[in-house]
PDB file of C-alpha atoms and ligand atoms in Angstrom:
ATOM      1  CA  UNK A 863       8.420  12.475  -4.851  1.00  0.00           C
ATOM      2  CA  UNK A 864       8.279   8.891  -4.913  1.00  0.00           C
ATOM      3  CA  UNK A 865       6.910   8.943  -1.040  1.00  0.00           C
ATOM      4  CA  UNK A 866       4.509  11.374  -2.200  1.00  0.00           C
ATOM      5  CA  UNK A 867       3.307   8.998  -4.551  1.00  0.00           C
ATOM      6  CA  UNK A 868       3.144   5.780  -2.176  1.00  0.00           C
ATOM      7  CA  UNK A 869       1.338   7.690   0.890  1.00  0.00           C
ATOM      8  CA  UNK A 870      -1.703   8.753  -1.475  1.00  0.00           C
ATOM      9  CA  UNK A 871      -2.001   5.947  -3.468  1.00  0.00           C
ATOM     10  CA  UNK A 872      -4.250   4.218  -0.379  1.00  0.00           C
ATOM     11  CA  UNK A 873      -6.959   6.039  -1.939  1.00  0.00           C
ATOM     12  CA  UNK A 874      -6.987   3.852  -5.496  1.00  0.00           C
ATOM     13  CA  UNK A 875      -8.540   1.356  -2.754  1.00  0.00           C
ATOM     14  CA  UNK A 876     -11.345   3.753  -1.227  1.00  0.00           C
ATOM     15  CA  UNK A 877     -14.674   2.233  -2.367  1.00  0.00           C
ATOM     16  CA  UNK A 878     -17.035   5.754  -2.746  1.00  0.00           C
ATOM     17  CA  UNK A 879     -19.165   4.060  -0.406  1.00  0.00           C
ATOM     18  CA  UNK A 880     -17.493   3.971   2.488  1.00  0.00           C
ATOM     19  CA  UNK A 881     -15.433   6.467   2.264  1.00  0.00           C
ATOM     20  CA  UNK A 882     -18.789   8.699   2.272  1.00  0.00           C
ATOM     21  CA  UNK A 883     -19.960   7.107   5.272  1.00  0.00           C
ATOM     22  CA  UNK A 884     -16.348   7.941   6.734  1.00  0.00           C
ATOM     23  CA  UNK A 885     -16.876  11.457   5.828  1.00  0.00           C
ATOM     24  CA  UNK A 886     -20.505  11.884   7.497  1.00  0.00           C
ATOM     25  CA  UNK A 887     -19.124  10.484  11.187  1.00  0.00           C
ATOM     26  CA  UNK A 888     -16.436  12.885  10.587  1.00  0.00           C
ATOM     27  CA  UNK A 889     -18.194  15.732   9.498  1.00  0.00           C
ATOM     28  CA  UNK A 890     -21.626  15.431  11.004  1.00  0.00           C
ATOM     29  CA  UNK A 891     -21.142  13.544  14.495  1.00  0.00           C
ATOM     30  CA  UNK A 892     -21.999  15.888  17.343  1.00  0.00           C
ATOM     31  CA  UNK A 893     -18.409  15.136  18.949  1.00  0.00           C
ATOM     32  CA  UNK A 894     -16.070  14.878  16.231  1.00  0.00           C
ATOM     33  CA  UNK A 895     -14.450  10.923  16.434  1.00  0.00           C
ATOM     34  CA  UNK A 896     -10.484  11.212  17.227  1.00  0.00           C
ATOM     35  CA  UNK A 897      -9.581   7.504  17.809  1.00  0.00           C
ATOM     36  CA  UNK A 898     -11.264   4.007  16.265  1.00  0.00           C
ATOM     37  CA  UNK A 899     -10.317   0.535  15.164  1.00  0.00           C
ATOM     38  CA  UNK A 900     -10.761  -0.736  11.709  1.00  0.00           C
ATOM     39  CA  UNK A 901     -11.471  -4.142  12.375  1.00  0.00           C
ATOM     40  CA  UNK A 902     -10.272  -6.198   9.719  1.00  0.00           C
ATOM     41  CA  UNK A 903      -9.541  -3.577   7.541  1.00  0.00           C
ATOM     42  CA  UNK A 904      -6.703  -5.461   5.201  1.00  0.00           C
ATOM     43  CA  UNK A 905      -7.615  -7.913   2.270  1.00  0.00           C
ATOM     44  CA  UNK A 906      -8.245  -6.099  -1.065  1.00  0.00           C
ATOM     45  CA  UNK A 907      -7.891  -2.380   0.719  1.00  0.00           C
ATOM     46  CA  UNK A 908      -4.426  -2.561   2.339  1.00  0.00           C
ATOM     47  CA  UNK A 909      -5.661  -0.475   5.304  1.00  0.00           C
ATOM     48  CA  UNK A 910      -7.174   2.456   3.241  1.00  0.00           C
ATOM     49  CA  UNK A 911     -10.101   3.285   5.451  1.00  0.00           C
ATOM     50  CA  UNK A 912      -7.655   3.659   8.676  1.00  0.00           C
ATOM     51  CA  UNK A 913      -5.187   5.402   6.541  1.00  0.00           C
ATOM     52  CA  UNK A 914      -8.224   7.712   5.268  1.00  0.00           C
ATOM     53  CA  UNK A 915      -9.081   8.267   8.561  1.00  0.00           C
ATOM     54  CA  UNK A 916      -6.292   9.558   9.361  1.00  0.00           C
ATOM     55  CA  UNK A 917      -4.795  11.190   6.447  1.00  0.00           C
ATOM     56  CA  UNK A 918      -7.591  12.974   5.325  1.00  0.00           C
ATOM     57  CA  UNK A 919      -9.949  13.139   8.316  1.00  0.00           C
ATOM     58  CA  UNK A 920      -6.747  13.604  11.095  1.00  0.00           C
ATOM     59  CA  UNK A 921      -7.741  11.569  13.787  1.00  0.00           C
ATOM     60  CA  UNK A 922      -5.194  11.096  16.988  1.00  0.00           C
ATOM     61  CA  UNK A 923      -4.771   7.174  16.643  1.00  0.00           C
ATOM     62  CA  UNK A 924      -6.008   4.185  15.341  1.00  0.00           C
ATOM     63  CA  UNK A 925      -5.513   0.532  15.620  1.00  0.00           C
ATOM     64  CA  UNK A 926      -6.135  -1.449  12.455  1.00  0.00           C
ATOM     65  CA  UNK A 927      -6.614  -5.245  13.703  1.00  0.00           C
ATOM     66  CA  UNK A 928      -6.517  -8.317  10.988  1.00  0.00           C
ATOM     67  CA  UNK A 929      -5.110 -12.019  11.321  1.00  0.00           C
ATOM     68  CA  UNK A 930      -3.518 -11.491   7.829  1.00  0.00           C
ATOM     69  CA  UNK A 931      -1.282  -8.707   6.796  1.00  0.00           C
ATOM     70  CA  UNK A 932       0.261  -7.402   4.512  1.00  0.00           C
ATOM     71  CA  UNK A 933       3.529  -5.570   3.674  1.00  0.00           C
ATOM     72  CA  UNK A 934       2.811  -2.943   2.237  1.00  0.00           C
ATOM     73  CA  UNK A 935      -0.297  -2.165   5.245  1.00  0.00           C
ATOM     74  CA  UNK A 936       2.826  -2.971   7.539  1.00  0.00           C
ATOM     75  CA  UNK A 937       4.522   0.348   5.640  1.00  0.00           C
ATOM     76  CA  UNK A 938       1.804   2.332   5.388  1.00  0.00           C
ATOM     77  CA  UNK A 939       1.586   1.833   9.429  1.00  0.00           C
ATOM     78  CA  UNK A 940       4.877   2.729   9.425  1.00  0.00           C
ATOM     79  CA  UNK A 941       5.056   5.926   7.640  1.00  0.00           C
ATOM     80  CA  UNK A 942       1.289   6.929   9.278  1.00  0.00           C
ATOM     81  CA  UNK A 943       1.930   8.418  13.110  1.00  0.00           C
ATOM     82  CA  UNK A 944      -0.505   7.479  15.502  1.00  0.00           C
ATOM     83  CA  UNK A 945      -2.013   4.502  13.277  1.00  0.00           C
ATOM     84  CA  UNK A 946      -1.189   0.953  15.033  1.00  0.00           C
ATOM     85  CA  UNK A 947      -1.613  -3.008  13.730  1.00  0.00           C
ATOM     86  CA  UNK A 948      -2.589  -5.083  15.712  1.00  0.00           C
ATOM     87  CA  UNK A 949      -2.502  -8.894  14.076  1.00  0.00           C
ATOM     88  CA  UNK A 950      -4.727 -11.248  15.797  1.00  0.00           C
ATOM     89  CA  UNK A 951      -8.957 -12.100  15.562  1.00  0.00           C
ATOM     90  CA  UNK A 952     -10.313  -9.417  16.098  1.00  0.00           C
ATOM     91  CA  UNK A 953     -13.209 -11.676  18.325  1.00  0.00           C
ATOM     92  CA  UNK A 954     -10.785 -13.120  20.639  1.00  0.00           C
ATOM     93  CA  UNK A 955     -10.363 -12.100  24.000  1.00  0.00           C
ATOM     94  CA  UNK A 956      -6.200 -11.649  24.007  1.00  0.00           C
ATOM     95  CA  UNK A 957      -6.507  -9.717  20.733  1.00  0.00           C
ATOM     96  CA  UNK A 958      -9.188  -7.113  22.359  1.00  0.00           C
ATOM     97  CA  UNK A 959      -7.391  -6.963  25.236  1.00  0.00           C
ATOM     98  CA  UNK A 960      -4.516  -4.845  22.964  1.00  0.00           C
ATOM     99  CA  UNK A 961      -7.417  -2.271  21.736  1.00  0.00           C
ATOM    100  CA  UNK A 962      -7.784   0.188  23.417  1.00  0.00           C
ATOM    101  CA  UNK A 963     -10.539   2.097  24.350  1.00  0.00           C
ATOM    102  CA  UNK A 964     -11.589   4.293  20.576  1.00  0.00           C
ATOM    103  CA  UNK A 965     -14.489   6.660  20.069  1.00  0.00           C
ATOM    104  CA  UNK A 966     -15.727   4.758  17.152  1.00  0.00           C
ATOM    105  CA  UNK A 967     -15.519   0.865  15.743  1.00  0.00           C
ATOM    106  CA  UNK A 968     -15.562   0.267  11.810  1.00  0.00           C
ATOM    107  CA  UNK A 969     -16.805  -3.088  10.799  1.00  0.00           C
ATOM    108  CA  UNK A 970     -16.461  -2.709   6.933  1.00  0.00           C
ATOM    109  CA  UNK A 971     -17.146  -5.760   4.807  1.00  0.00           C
ATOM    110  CA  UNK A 972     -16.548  -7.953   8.081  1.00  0.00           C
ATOM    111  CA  UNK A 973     -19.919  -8.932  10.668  1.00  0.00           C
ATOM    112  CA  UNK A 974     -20.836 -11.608   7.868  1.00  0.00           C
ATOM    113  CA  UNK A 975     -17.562 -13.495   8.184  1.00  0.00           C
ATOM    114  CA  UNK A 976     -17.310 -14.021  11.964  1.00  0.00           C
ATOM    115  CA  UNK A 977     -17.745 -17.038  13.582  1.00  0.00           C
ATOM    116  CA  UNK A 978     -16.387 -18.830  17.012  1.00  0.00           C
ATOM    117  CA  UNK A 979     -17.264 -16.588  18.802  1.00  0.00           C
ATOM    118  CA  UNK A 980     -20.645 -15.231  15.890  1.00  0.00           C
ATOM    119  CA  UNK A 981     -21.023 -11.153  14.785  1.00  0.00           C
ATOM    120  CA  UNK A 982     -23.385 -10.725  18.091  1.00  0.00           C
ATOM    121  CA  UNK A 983     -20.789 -11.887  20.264  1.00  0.00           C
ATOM    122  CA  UNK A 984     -18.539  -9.620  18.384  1.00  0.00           C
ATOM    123  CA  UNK A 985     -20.569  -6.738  18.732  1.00  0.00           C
ATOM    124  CA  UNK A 986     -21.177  -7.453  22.070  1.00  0.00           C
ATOM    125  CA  UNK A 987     -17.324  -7.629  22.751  1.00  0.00           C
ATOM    126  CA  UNK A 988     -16.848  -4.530  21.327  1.00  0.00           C
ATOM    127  CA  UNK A 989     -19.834  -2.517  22.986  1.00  0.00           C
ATOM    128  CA  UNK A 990     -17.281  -1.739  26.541  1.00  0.00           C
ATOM    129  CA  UNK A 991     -14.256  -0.318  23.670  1.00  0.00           C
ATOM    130  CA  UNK A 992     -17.119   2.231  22.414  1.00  0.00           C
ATOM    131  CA  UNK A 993     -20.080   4.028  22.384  1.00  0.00           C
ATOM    132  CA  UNK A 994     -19.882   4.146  18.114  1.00  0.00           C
ATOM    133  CA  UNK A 995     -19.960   1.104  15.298  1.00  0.00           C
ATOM    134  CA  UNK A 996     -19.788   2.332  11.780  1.00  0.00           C
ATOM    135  CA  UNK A 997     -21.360  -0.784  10.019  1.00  0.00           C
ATOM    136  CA  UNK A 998     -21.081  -1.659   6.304  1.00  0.00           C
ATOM    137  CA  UNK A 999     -22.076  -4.936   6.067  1.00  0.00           C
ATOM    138  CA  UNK A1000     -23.682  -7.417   3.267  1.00  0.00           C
ATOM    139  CA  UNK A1001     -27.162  -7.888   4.818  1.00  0.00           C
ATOM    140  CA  UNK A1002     -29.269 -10.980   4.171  1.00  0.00           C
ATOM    141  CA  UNK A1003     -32.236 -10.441   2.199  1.00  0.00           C
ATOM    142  CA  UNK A1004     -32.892 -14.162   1.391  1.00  0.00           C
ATOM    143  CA  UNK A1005     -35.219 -15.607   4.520  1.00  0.00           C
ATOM    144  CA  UNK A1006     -36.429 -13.562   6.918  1.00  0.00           C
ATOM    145  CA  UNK A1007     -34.217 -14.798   9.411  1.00  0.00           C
ATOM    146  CA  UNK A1008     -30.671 -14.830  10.078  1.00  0.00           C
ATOM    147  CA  UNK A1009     -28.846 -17.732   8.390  1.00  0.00           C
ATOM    148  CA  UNK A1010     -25.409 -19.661   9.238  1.00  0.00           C
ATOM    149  CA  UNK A1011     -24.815 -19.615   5.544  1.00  0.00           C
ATOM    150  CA  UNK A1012     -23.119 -23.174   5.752  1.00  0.00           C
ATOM    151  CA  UNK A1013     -26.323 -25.099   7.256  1.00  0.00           C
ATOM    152  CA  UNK A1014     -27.959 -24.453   3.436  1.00  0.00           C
ATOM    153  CA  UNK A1015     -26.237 -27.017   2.416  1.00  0.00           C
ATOM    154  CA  UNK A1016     -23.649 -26.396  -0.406  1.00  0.00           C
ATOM    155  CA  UNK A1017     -26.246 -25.888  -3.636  1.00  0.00           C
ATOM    156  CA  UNK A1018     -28.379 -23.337  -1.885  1.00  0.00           C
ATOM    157  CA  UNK A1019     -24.636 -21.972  -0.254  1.00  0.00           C
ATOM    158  CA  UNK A1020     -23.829 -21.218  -3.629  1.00  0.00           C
ATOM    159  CA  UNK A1021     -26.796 -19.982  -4.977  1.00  0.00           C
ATOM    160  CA  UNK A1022     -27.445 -17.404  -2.424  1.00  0.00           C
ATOM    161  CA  UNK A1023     -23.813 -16.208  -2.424  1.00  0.00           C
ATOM    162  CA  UNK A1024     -21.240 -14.612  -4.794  1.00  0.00           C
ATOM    163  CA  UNK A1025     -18.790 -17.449  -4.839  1.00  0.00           C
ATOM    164  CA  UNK A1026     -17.594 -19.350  -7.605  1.00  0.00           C
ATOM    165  CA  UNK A1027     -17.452 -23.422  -5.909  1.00  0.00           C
ATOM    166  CA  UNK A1028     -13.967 -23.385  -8.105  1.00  0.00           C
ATOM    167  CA  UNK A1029     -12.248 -20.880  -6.555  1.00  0.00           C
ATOM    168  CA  UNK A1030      -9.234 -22.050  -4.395  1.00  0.00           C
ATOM    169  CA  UNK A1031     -10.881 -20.672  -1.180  1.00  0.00           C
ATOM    170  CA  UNK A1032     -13.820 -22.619  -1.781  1.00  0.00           C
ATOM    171  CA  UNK A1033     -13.445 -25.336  -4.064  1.00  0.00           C
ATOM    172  CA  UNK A1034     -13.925 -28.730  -2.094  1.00  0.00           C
ATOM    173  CA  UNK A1035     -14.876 -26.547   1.010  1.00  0.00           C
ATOM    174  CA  UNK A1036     -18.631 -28.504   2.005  1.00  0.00           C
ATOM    175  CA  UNK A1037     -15.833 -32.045   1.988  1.00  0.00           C
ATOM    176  CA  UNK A1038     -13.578 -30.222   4.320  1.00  0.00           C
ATOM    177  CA  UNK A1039     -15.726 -28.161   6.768  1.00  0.00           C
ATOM    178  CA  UNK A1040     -14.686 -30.477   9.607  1.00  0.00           C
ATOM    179  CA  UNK A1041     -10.817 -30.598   8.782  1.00  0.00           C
ATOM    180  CA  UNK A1042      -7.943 -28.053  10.397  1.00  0.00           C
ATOM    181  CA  UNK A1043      -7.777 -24.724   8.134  1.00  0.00           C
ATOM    182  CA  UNK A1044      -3.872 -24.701   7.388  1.00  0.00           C
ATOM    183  CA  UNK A1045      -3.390 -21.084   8.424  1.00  0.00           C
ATOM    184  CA  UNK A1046      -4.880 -21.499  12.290  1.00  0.00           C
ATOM    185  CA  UNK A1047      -3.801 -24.309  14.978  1.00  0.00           C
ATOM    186  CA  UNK A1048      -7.573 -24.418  16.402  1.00  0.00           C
ATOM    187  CA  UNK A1049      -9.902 -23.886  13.691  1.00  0.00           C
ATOM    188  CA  UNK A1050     -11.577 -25.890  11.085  1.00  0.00           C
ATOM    189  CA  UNK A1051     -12.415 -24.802   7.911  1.00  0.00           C
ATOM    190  CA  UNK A1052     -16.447 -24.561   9.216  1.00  0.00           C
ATOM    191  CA  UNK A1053     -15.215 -21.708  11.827  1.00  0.00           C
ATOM    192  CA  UNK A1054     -12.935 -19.179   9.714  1.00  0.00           C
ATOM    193  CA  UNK A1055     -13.506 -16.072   8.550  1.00  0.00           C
ATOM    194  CA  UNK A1056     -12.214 -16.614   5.199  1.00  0.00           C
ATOM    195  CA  UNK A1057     -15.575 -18.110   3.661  1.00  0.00           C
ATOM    196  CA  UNK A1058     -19.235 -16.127   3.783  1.00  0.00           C
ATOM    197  CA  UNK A1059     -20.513 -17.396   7.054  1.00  0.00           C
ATOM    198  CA  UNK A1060     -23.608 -15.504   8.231  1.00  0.00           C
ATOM    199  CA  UNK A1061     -26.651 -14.150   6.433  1.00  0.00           C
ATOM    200  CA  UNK A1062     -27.631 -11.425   9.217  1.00  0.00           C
ATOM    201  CA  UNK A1063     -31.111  -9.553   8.963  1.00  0.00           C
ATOM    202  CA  UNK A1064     -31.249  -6.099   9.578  1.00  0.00           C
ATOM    203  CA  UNK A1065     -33.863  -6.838  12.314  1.00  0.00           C
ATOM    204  CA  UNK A1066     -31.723  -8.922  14.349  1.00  0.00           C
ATOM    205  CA  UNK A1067     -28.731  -6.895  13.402  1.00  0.00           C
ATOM    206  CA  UNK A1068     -30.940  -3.885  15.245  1.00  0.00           C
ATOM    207  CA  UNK A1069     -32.164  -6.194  18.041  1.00  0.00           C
ATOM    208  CA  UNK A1070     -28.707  -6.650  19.089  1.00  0.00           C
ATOM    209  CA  UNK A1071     -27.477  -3.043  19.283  1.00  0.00           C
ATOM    210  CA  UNK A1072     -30.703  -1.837  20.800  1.00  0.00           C
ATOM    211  CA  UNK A1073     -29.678  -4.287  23.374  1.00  0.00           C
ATOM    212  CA  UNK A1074     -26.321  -2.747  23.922  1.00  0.00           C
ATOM    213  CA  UNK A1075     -27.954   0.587  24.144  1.00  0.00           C
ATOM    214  CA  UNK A1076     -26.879   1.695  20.613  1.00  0.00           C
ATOM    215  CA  UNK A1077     -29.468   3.635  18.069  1.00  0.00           C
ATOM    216  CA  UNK A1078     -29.400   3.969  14.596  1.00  0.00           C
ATOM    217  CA  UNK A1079     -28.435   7.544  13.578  1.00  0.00           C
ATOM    218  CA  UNK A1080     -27.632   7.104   9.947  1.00  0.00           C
ATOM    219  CA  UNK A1081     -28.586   4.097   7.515  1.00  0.00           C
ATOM    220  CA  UNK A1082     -27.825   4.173   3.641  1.00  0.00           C
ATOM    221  CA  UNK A1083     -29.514   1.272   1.466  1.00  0.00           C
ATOM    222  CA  UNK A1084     -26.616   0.799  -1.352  1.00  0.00           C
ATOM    223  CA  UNK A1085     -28.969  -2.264  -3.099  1.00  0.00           C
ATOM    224  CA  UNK A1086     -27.952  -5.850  -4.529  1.00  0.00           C
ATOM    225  CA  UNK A1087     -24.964  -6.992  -3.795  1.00  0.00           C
ATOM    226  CA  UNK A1088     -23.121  -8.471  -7.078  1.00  0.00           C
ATOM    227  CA  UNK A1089     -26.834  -8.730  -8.521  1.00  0.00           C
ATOM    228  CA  UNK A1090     -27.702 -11.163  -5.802  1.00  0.00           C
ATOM    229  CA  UNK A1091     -30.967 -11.402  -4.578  1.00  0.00           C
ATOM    230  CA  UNK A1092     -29.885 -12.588  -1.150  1.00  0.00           C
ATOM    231  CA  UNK A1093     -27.466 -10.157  -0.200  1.00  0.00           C
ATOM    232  CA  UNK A1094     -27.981  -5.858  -0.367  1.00  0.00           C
ATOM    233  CA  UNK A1095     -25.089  -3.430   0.795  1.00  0.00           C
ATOM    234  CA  UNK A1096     -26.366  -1.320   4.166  1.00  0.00           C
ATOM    235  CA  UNK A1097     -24.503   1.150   5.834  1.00  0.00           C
ATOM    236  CA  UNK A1098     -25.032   2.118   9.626  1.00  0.00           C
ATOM    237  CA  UNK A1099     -23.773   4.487  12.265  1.00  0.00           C
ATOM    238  CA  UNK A1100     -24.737   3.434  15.742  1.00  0.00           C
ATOM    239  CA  UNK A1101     -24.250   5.799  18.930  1.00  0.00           C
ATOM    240  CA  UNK A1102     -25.187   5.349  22.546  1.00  0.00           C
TER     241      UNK A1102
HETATM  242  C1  SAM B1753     -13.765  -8.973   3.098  1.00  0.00           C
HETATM  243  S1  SAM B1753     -12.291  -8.281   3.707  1.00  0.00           S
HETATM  244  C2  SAM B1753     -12.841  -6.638   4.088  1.00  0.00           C
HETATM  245  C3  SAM B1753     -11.720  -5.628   3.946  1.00  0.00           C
HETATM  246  C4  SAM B1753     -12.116  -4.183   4.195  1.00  0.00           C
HETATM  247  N1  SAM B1753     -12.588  -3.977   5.555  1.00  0.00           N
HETATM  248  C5  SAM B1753     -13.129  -3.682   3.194  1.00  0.00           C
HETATM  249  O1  SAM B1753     -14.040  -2.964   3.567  1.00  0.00           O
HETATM  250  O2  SAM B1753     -13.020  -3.960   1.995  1.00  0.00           O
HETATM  251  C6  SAM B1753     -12.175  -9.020   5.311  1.00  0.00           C
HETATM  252  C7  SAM B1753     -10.886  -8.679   6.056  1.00  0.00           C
HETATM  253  O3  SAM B1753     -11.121  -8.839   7.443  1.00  0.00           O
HETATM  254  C8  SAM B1753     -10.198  -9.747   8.003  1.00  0.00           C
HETATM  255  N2  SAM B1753     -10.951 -10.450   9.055  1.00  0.00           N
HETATM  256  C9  SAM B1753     -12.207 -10.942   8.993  1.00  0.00           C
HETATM  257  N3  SAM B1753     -12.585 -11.439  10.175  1.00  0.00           N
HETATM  258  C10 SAM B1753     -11.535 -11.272  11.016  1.00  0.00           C
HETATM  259  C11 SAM B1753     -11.329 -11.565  12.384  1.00  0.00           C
HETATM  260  N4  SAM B1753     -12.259 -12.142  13.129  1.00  0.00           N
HETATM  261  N5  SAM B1753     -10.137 -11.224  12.922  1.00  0.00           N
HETATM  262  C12 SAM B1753      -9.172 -10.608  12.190  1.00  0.00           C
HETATM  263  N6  SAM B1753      -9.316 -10.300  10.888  1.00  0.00           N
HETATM  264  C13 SAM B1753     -10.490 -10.628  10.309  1.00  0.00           C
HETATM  265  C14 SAM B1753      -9.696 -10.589   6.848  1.00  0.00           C
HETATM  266  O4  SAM B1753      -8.406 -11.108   7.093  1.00  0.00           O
HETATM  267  C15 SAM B1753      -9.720  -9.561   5.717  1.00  0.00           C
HETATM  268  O5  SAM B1753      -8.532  -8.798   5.708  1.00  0.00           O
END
């Protein structure tokens, strides 16, 4: 009973969102997805969209990839045949080189935060794994062009994103940007994906993946992010 209990309770985690998006690849895609990687698919959701994936949605495997995680994804992993973790950046080249090929990418919550290498290099990466990225991303609505969030300068930072300047993970961070992060042996604080690092336009976003061949077959506009004006929650399926 009490396994019962722990297996379903992932879905306390699923955001309606994105679990709707989930459901549309897997329901409405003209080959039905079997395999993907959640990248970075931990903090705050302890793997729920892989574990959705394949709980309710039964695909073959999955490799859920994230530099920090946690027990109880480490369990769920366990208990869930055919789902993998895979601890690493998801943007470097040795931590790619363990996923495998997957017949769709999530990127949930994550192209904003990467830097060293930036979301198009990312994307880029990613483009020989698969011919699918399932995209729910904060999109930048304050400029009409893409913005490295930290060049703003730390009272326009602020102002354009949903972070309180007290909060451990950000308090002193504009006096630090150039000192070693204390979790990574190469980075500084400037180049981790801990802190909101890219305001990315839909345009460019789009000028990217036409690039790579990708088009847009489903977009969802889910508004203002935390009231912002800078930020609005998009949703994207991509296919080549
Ligand atoms: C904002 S949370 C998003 C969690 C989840 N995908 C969601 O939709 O709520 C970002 C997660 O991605 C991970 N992450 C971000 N960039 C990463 C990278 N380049 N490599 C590995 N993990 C990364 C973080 O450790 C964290 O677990």
């Amino acid at each position: 009973m009490t396994t019962i209990v722990e297996k379903t309770s992932y879905r306390d985690k699923l955001l309606d969102h994105k679990s709707e998006l989930l459901d549309f690849l897997f329901n409405f895609s003209p080959i039905r997805p079997r395999t993907f990687a959640d990248l970075g698919g931990v903090w705050g959701v302890e793997g729920a969209y892989s574990l959705y994936a394949m709980d309710e949605h039964k695909c073959q495997a999955g490799y859920l990839v994230d530099t920090h995680p946690t027990e109880k994804v480490l369990e769920y992993v366990e208990q869930t045949p055919g789902l993998n973790f895979i601890q690493g950046n998801f943007g470097e080249a040795e931590t790619i080189a363990q996923v495998p090929r997957v017949d769709c990418v999530f990127l949930f919550d994550v192209l904003l935060h990467q830097v060293k290498p930036n979301w198009d290099v990312v994307l880029r990466r990613y483009a020989k794994k698969t011919n699918c990225f399932v995209i729910y991303n904060q999109q930048w609505a304050g400029s009409p062009n893409t913005t490295r969030l930290l060049e703003l300068g730390k009272e326009a930072y602020f102002a354009s994103t949903p972070h309180d300047p007290e909060h451990p993970v950000y308090r002193d961070l504009f006096n630090k940007l150039d000192t070693k992060h204390p979790d990574y042996e190469n980075r500084n604080w400037r180049d981790v994906h801990h802190v909101w690092q890219w305001g990315i336009t839909n345009g460019e976003l789009e000028a990217v993946l036409k690039d790579l061949g990708y088009r847009k077959t489903y977009f969802a506009d889910f508004g203002s992010f935390g009231g912002l004006k800078t930020f609005v929650n998009h949703a994207f399926i991509w296919r080549r």
